[in-house]
mmCIF file of C-alpha atoms in Angstrom:
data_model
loop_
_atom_site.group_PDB
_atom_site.id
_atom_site.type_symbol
_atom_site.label_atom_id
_atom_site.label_comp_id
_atom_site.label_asym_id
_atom_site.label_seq_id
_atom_site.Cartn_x
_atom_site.Cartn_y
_atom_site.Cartn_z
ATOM 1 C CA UNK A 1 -51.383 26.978 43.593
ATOM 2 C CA UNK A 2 -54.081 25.721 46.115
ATOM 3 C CA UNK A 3 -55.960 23.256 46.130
ATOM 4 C CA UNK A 4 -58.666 25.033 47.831
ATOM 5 C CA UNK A 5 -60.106 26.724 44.677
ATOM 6 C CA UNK A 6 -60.632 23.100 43.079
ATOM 7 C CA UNK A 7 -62.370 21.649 45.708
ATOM 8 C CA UNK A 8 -65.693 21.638 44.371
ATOM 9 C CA UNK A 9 -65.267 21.228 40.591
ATOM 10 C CA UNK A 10 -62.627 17.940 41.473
ATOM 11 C CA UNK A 11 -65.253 16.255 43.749
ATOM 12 C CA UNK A 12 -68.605 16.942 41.384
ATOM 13 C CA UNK A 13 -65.591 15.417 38.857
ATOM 14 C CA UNK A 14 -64.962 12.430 41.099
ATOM 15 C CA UNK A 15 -68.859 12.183 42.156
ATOM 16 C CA UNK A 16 -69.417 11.982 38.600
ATOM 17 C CA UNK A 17 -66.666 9.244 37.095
ATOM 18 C CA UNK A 18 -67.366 6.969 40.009
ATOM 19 C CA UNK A 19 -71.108 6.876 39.344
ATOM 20 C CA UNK A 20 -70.484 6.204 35.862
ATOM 21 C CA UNK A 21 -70.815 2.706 34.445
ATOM 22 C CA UNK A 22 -70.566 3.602 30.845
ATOM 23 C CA UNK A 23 -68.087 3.447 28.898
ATOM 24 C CA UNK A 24 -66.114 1.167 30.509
ATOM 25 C CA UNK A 25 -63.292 -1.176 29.645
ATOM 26 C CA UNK A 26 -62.912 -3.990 32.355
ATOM 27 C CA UNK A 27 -59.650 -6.073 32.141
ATOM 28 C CA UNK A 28 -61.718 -9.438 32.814
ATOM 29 C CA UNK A 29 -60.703 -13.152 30.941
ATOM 30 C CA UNK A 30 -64.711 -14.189 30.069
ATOM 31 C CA UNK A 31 -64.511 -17.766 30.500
ATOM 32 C CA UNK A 32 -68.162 -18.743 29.413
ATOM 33 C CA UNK A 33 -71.181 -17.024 27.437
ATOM 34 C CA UNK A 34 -73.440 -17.596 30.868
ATOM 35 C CA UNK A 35 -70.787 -15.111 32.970
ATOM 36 C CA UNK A 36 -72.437 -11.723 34.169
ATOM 37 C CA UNK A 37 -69.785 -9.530 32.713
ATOM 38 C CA UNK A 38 -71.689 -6.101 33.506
ATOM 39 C CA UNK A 39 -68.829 -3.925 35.428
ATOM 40 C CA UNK A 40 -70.990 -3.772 38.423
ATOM 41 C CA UNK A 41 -71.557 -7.247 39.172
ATOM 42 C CA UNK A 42 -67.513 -7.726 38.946
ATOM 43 C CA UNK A 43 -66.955 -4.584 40.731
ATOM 44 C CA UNK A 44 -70.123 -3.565 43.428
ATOM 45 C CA UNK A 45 -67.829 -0.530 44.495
ATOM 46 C CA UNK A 46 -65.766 0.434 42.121
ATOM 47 C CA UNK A 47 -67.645 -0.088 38.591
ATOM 48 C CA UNK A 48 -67.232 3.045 37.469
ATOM 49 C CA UNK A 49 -64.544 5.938 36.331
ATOM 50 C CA UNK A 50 -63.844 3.644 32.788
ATOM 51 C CA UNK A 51 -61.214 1.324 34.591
ATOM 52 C CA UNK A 52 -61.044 -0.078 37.933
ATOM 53 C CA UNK A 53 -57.943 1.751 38.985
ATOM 54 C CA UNK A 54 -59.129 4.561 38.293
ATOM 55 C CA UNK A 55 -62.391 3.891 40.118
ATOM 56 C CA UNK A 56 -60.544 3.190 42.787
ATOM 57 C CA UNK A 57 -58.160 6.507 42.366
ATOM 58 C CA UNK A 58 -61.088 8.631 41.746
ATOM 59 C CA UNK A 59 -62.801 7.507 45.177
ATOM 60 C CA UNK A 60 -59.431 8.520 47.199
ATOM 61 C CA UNK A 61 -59.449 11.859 45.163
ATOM 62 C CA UNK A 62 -63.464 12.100 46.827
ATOM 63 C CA UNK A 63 -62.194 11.584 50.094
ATOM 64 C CA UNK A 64 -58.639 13.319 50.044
ATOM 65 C CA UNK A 65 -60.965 16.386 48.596
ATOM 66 C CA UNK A 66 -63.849 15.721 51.330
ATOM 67 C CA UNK A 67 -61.158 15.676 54.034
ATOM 68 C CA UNK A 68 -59.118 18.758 53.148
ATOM 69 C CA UNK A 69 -61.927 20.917 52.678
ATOM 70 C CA UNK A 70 -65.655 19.306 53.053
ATOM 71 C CA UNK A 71 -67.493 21.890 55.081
ATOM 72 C CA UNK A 72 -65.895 24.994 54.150
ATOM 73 C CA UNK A 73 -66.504 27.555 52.017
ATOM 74 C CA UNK A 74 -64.395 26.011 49.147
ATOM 75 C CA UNK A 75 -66.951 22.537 49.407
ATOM 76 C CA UNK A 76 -69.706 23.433 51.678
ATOM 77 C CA UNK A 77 -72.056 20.934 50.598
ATOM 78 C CA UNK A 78 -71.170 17.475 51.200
ATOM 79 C CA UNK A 79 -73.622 15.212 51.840
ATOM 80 C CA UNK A 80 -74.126 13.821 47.882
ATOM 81 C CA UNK A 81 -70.379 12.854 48.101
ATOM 82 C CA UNK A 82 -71.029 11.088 51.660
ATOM 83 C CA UNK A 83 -74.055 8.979 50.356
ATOM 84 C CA UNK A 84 -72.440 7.572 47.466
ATOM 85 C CA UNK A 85 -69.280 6.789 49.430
ATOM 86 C CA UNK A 86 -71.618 4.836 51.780
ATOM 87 C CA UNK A 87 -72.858 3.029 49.402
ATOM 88 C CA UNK A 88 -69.897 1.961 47.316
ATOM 89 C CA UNK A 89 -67.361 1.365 50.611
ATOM 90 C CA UNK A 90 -69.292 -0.904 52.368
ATOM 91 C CA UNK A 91 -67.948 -4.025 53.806
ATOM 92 C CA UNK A 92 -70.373 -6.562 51.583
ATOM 93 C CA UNK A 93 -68.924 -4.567 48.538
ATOM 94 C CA UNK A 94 -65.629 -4.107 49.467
ATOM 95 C CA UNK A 95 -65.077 -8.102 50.363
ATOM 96 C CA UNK A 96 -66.154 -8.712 47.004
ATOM 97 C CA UNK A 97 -64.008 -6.651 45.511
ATOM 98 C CA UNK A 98 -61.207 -8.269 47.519
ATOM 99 C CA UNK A 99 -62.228 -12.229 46.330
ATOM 100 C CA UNK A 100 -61.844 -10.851 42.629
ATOM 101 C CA UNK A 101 -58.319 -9.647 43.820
ATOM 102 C CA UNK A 102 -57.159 -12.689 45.009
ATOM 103 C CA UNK A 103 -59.026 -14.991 42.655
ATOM 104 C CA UNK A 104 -56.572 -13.182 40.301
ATOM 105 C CA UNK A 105 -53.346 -12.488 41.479
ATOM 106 C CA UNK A 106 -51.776 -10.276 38.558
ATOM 107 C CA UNK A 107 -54.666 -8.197 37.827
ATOM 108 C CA UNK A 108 -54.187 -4.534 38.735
ATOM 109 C CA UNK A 109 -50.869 -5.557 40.106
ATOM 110 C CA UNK A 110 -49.373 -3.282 41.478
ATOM 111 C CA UNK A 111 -51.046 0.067 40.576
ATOM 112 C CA UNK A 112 -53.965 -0.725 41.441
ATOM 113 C CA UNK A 113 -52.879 -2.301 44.638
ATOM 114 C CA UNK A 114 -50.871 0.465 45.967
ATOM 115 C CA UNK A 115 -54.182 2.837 45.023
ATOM 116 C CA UNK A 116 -56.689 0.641 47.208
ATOM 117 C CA UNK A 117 -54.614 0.961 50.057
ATOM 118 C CA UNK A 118 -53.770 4.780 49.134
ATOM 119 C CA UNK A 119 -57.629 4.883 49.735
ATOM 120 C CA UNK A 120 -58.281 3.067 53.308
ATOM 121 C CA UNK A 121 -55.144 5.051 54.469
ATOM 122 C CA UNK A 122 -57.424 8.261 53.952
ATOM 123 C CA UNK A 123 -60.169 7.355 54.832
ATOM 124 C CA UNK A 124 -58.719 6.412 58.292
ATOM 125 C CA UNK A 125 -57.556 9.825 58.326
ATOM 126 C CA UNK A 126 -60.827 11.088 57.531
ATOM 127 C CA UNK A 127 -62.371 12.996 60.886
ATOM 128 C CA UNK A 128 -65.269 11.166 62.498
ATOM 129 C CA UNK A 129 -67.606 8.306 61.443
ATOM 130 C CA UNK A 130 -67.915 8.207 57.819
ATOM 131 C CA UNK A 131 -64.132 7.981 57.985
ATOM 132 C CA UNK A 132 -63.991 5.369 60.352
ATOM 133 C CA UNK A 133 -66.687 3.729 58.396
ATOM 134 C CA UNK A 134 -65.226 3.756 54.987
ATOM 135 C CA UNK A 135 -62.064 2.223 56.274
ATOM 136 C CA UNK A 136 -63.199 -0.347 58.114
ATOM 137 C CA UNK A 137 -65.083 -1.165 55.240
ATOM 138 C CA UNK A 138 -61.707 -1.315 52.827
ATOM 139 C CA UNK A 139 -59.888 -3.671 55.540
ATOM 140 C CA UNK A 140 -60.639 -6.570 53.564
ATOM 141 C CA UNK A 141 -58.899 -5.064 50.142
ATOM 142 C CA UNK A 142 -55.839 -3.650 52.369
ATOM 143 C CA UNK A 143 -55.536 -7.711 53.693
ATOM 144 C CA UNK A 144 -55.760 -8.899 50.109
ATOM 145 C CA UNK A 145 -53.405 -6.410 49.155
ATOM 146 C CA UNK A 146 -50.756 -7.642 51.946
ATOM 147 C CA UNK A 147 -51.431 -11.431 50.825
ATOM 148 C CA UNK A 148 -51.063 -10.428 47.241
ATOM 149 C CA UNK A 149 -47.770 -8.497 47.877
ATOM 150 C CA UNK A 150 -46.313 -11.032 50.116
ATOM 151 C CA UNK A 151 -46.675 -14.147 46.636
ATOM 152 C CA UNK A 152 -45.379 -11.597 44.580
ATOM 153 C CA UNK A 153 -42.588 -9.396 45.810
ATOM 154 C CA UNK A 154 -40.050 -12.519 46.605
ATOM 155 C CA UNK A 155 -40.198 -13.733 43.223
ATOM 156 C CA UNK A 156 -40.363 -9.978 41.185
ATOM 157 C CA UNK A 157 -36.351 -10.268 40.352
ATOM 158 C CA UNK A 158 -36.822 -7.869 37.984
ATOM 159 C CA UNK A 159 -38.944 -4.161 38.452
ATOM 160 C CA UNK A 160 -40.987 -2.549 35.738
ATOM 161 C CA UNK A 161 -39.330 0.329 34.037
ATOM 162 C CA UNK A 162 -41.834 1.649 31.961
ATOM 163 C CA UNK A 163 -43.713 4.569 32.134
ATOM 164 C CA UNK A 164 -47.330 3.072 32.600
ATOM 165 C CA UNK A 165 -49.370 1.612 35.139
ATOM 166 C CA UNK A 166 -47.680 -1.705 35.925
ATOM 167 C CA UNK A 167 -44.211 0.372 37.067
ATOM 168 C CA UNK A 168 -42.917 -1.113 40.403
ATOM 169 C CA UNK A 169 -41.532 1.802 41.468
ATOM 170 C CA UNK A 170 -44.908 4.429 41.704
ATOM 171 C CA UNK A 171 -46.731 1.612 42.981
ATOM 172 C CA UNK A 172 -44.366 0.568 45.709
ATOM 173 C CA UNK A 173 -43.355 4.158 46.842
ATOM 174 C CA UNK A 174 -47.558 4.706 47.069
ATOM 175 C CA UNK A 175 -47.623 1.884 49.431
ATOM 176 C CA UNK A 176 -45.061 2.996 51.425
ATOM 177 C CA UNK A 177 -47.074 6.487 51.882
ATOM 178 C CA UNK A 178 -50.040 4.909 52.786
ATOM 179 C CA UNK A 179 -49.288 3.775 56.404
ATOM 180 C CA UNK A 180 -51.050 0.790 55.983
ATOM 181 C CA UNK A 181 -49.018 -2.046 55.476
ATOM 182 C CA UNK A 182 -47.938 -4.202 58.373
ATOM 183 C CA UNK A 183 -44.458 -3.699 59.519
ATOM 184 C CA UNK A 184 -43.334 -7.018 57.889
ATOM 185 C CA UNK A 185 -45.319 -6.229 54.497
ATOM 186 C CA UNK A 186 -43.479 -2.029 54.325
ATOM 187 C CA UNK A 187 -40.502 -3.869 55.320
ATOM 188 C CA UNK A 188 -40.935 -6.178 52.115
ATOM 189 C CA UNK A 189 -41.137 -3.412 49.840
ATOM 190 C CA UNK A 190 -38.505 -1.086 50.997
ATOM 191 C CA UNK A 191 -35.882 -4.486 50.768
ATOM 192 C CA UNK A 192 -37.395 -4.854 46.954
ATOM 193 C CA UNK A 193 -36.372 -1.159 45.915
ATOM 194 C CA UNK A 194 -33.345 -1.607 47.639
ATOM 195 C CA UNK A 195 -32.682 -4.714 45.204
ATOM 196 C CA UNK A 196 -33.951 -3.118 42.419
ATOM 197 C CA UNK A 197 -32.640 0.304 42.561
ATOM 198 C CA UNK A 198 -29.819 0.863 44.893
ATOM 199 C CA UNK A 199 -26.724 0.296 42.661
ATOM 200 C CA UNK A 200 -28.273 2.218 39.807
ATOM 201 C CA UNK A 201 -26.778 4.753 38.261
ATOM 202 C CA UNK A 202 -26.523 7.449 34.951
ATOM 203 C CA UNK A 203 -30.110 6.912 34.519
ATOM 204 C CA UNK A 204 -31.093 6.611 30.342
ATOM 205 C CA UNK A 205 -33.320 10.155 30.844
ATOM 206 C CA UNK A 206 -32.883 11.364 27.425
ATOM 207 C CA UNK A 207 -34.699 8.422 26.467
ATOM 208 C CA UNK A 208 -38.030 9.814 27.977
ATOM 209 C CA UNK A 209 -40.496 10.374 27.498
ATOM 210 C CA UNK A 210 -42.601 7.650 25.733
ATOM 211 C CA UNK A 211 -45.469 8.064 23.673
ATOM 212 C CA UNK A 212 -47.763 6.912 26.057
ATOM 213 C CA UNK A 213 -46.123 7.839 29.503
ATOM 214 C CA UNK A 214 -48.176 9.077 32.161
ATOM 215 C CA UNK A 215 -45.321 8.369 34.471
ATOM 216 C CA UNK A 216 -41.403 9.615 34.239
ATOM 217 C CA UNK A 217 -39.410 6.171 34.919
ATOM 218 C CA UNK A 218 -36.468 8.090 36.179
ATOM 219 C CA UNK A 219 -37.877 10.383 38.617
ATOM 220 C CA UNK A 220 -40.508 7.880 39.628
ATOM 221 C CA UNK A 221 -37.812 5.933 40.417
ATOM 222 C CA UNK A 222 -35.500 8.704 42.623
ATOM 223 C CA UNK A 223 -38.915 9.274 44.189
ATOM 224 C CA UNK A 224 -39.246 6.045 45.652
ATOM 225 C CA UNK A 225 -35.777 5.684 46.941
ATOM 226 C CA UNK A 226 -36.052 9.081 48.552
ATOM 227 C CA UNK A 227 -38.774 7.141 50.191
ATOM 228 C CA UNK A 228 -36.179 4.889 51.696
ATOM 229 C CA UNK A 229 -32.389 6.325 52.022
ATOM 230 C CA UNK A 230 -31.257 8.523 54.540
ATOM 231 C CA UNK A 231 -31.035 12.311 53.087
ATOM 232 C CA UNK A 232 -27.283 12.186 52.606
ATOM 233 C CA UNK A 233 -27.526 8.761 51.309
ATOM 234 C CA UNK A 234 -30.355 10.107 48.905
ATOM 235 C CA UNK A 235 -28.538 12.832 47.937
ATOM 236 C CA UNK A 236 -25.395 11.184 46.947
ATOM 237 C CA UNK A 237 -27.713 8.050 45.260
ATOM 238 C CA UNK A 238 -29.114 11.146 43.248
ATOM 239 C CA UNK A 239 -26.189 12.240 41.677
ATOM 240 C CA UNK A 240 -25.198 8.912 40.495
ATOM 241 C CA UNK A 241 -28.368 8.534 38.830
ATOM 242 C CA UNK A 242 -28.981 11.801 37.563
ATOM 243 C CA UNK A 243 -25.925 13.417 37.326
ATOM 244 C CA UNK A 244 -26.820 15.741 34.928
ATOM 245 C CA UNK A 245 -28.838 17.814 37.565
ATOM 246 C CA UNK A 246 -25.266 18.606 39.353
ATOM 247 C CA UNK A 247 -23.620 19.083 36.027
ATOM 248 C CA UNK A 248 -26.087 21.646 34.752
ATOM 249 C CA UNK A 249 -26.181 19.266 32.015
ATOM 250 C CA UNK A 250 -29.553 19.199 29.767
ATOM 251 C CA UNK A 251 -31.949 16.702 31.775
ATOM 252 C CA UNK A 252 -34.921 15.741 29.286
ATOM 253 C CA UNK A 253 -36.846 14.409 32.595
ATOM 254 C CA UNK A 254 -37.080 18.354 33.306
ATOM 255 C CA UNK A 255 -38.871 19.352 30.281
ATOM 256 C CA UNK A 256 -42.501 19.702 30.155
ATOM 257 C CA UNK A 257 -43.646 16.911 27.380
ATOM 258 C CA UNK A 258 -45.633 18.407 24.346
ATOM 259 C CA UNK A 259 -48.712 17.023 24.165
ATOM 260 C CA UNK A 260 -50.043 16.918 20.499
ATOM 261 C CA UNK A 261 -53.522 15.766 20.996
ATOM 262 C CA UNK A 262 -55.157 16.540 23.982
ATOM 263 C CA UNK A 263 -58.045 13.795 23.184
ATOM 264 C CA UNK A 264 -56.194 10.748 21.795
ATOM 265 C CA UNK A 265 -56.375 8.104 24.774
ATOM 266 C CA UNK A 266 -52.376 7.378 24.675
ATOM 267 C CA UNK A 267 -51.018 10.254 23.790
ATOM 268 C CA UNK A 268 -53.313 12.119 26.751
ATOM 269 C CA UNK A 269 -51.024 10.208 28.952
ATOM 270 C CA UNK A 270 -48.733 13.155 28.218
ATOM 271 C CA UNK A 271 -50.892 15.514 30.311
ATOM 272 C CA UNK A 272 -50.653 13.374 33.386
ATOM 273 C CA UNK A 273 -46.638 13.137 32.939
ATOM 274 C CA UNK A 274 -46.775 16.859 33.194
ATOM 275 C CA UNK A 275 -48.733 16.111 36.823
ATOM 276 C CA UNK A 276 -47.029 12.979 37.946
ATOM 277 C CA UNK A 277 -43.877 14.750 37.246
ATOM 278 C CA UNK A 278 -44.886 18.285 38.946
ATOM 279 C CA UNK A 279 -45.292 16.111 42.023
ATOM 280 C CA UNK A 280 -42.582 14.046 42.279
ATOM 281 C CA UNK A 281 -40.441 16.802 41.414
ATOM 282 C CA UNK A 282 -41.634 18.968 44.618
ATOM 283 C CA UNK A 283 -41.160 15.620 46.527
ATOM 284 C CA UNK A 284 -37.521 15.252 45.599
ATOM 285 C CA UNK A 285 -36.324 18.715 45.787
ATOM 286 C CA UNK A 286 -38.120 18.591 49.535
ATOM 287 C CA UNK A 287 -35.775 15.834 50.350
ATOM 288 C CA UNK A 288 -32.271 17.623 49.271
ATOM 289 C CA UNK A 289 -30.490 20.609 50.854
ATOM 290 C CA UNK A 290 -30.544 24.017 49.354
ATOM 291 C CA UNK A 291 -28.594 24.168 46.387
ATOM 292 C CA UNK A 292 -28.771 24.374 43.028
ATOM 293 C CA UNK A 293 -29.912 21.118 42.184
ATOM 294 C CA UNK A 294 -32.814 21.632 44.663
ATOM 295 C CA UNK A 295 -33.989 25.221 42.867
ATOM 296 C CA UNK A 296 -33.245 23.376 39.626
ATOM 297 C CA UNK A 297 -36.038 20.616 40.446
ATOM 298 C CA UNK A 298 -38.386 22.973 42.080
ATOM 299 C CA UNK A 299 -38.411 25.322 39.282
ATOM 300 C CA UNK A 300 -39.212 22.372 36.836
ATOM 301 C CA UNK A 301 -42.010 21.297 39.158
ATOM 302 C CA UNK A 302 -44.146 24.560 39.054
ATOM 303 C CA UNK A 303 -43.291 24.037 34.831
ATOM 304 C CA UNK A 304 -45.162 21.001 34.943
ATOM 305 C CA UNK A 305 -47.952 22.132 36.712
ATOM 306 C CA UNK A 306 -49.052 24.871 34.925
ATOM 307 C CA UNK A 307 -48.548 23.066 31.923
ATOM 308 C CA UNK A 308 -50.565 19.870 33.234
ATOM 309 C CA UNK A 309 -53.319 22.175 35.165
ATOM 310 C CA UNK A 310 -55.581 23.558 32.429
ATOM 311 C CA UNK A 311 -55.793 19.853 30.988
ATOM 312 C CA UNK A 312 -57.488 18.418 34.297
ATOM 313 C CA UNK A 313 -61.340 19.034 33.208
ATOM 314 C CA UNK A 314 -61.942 19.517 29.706
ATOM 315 C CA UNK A 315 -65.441 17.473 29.219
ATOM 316 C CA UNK A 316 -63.264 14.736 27.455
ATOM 317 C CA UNK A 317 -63.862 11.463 29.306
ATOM 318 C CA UNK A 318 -60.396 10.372 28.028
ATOM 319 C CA UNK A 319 -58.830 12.476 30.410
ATOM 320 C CA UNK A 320 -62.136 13.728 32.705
ATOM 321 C CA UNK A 321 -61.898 10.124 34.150
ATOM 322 C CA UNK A 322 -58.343 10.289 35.709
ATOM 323 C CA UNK A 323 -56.519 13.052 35.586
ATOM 324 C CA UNK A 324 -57.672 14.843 38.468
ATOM 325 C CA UNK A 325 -55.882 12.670 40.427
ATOM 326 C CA UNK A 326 -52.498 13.606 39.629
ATOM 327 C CA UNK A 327 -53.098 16.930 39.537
ATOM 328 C CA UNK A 328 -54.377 16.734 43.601
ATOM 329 C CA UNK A 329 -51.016 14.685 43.690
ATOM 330 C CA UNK A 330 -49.125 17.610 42.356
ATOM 331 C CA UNK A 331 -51.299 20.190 44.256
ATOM 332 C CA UNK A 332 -51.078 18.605 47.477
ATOM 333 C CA UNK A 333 -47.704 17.380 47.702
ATOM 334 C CA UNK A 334 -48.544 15.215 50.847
ATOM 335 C CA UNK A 335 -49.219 11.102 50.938
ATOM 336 C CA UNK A 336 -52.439 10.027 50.271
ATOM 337 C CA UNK A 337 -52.969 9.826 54.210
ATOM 338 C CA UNK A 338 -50.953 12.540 55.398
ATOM 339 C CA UNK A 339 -52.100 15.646 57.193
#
């Protein structure tokens, strides 16, 4: 399934979260009655979407849709996206966003990290001047980012397991993809899911998912190390961790989740499990030879996605203001920079 025929309705989607200031739930400690606590004084650029992670997701979703297809038939008007990108990326904005950051070190750590940087990497790969623009713009975040990462990753001993947004391996596997990190700083994070991961093994999938999951902690997990083993050394990592997919063996990480209320706010995470799964799915099979195992995870992958699909733009701001994302995740199959 294309991505071409969403073009449009996933960028007047994205056009429309980031824009919108209200409802919104800002993860911010008040610390007096005087503090300006409207979202867009703590967030000039990314106020919007319900959540500042997913502001920040929604805006790469803009761009990744602007750059695969602004200008052509599928999105041939583009100049409303453009104007509200240059006015939320700017540098004045984007510097402020990056003091808050680093003013508090744990906040948005490390999903919404891993998405900032997800965004400069594509706007960089964004033809022409807006591009260049946008991610000169985001430097500062990306720089906050790397000091961030660098207090942080020597002392996380232990990763996040869960399926929600603080899980070290979606994050770390995003940053990887993004092409932005310094050599030192992607060097960092592939030694940190070596430590974490490498020596795992029978993986606890018949525990998933969670109520609330929006993210399979198994196959997250195989997705970032496929990120950094060798194929043969992925391959063979695999099977200790999953061996169930060479067994033949029921795999519950392979079943598309039932979602029993579309609208509820945690149980909606469901639909984007369906997504997140669809696409890391494709991205493992793509890294293992033919085989059964491969056809296996493949087949699963185009399960997910037609389950997840229909969800992505119901008129239902518990899902309207997020989803989407995924679901370009799962379309696309390439990283958030990547051609």
């Amino acid at each position: 399934m294309p991505l071409t025929s969403y073009a449009t309705p996933f960028a007047r989607l994205a056009l429309a979260n980031i824009t919108r200031e209200y409802p919104n739930f800002p993860a911010h400690l008040v610390t007096s009655a005087e503090q300006d606590t409207r979202p867009s004084s703590l967030h000039p650029a990314f106020y919007g979407a319900y959540d500042w992670h997913s502001s920040v997701h929604m805006h790469w979703l803009l761009v990744r849709v602007l750059r695969r297809h602004g200008g052509t038939p599928a999105l041939a008007e583009t100049a409303p996206y453009v104007d509200v990108l240059d006015r939320h990326l700017t540098a004045r904005n984007i510097t402020a966003e990056a003091a808050y950051l680093l003013d508090r070190p744990s906040f948005e750590r490390p999903y919404g990290w891993a998405w900032l940087v997800a965004l400069a990497a594509e706007c960089r790969a964004y033809a022409g001047a807006a591009g260049a623009r946008w991610a000169e713009a985001l430097a500062p975040g990306v720089a906050a980012v790397e000091r961030l990462l660098a207090g942080w990753l020597p002392k996380a001993t232990y990763p996040v397991r869960h399926g929600n947004h603080p899980n070290s391996a979606f994050a770390l596997g995003l940053l990887l993809d993004s092409g932005e990190l310094s050599a030192p700083t992607a060097d960092a994070v592939r030694e940190r899911l070596l430590a974490w991961f490498a020596d795992d093994h029978d993986a606890p999938a018949h525990w998933e998912p969670s109520g609330q999951d929006f993210l399979s902690p198994a196959l997250t997990e195989a997705d970032a190390m496929r990120r950094v083993l060798a194929p043969e050394a992925f391959a063979s990592w695999l099977d200790r961790f999953l061996p169930a997919l060479r067994s033949g063996a029921s795999c519950p990480s392979l079943d598309v989740p039932v979602v029993s209320d579309h609208a509820d706010p945690q149980i909606g995470h469901l639909l984007g499990l369906a997504l997140s799964r669809a696409a890391a799915l494709r991205s493992i099979a793509g890294a293992l030879p033919d085989g059964p195992v491969r056809t296996r995870l493949a087949e699963a992958a185009r399960a997910h996605l037609a389950a997840g699909l229909p969800a992505v733009e119901r008129g239902d701001f518990t899902t309207d203001h997020w989803l989407a994302t995924f679901a370009v995740l799962a379309l696309d199959g390439d990283r958030p920079g990547g051609a």
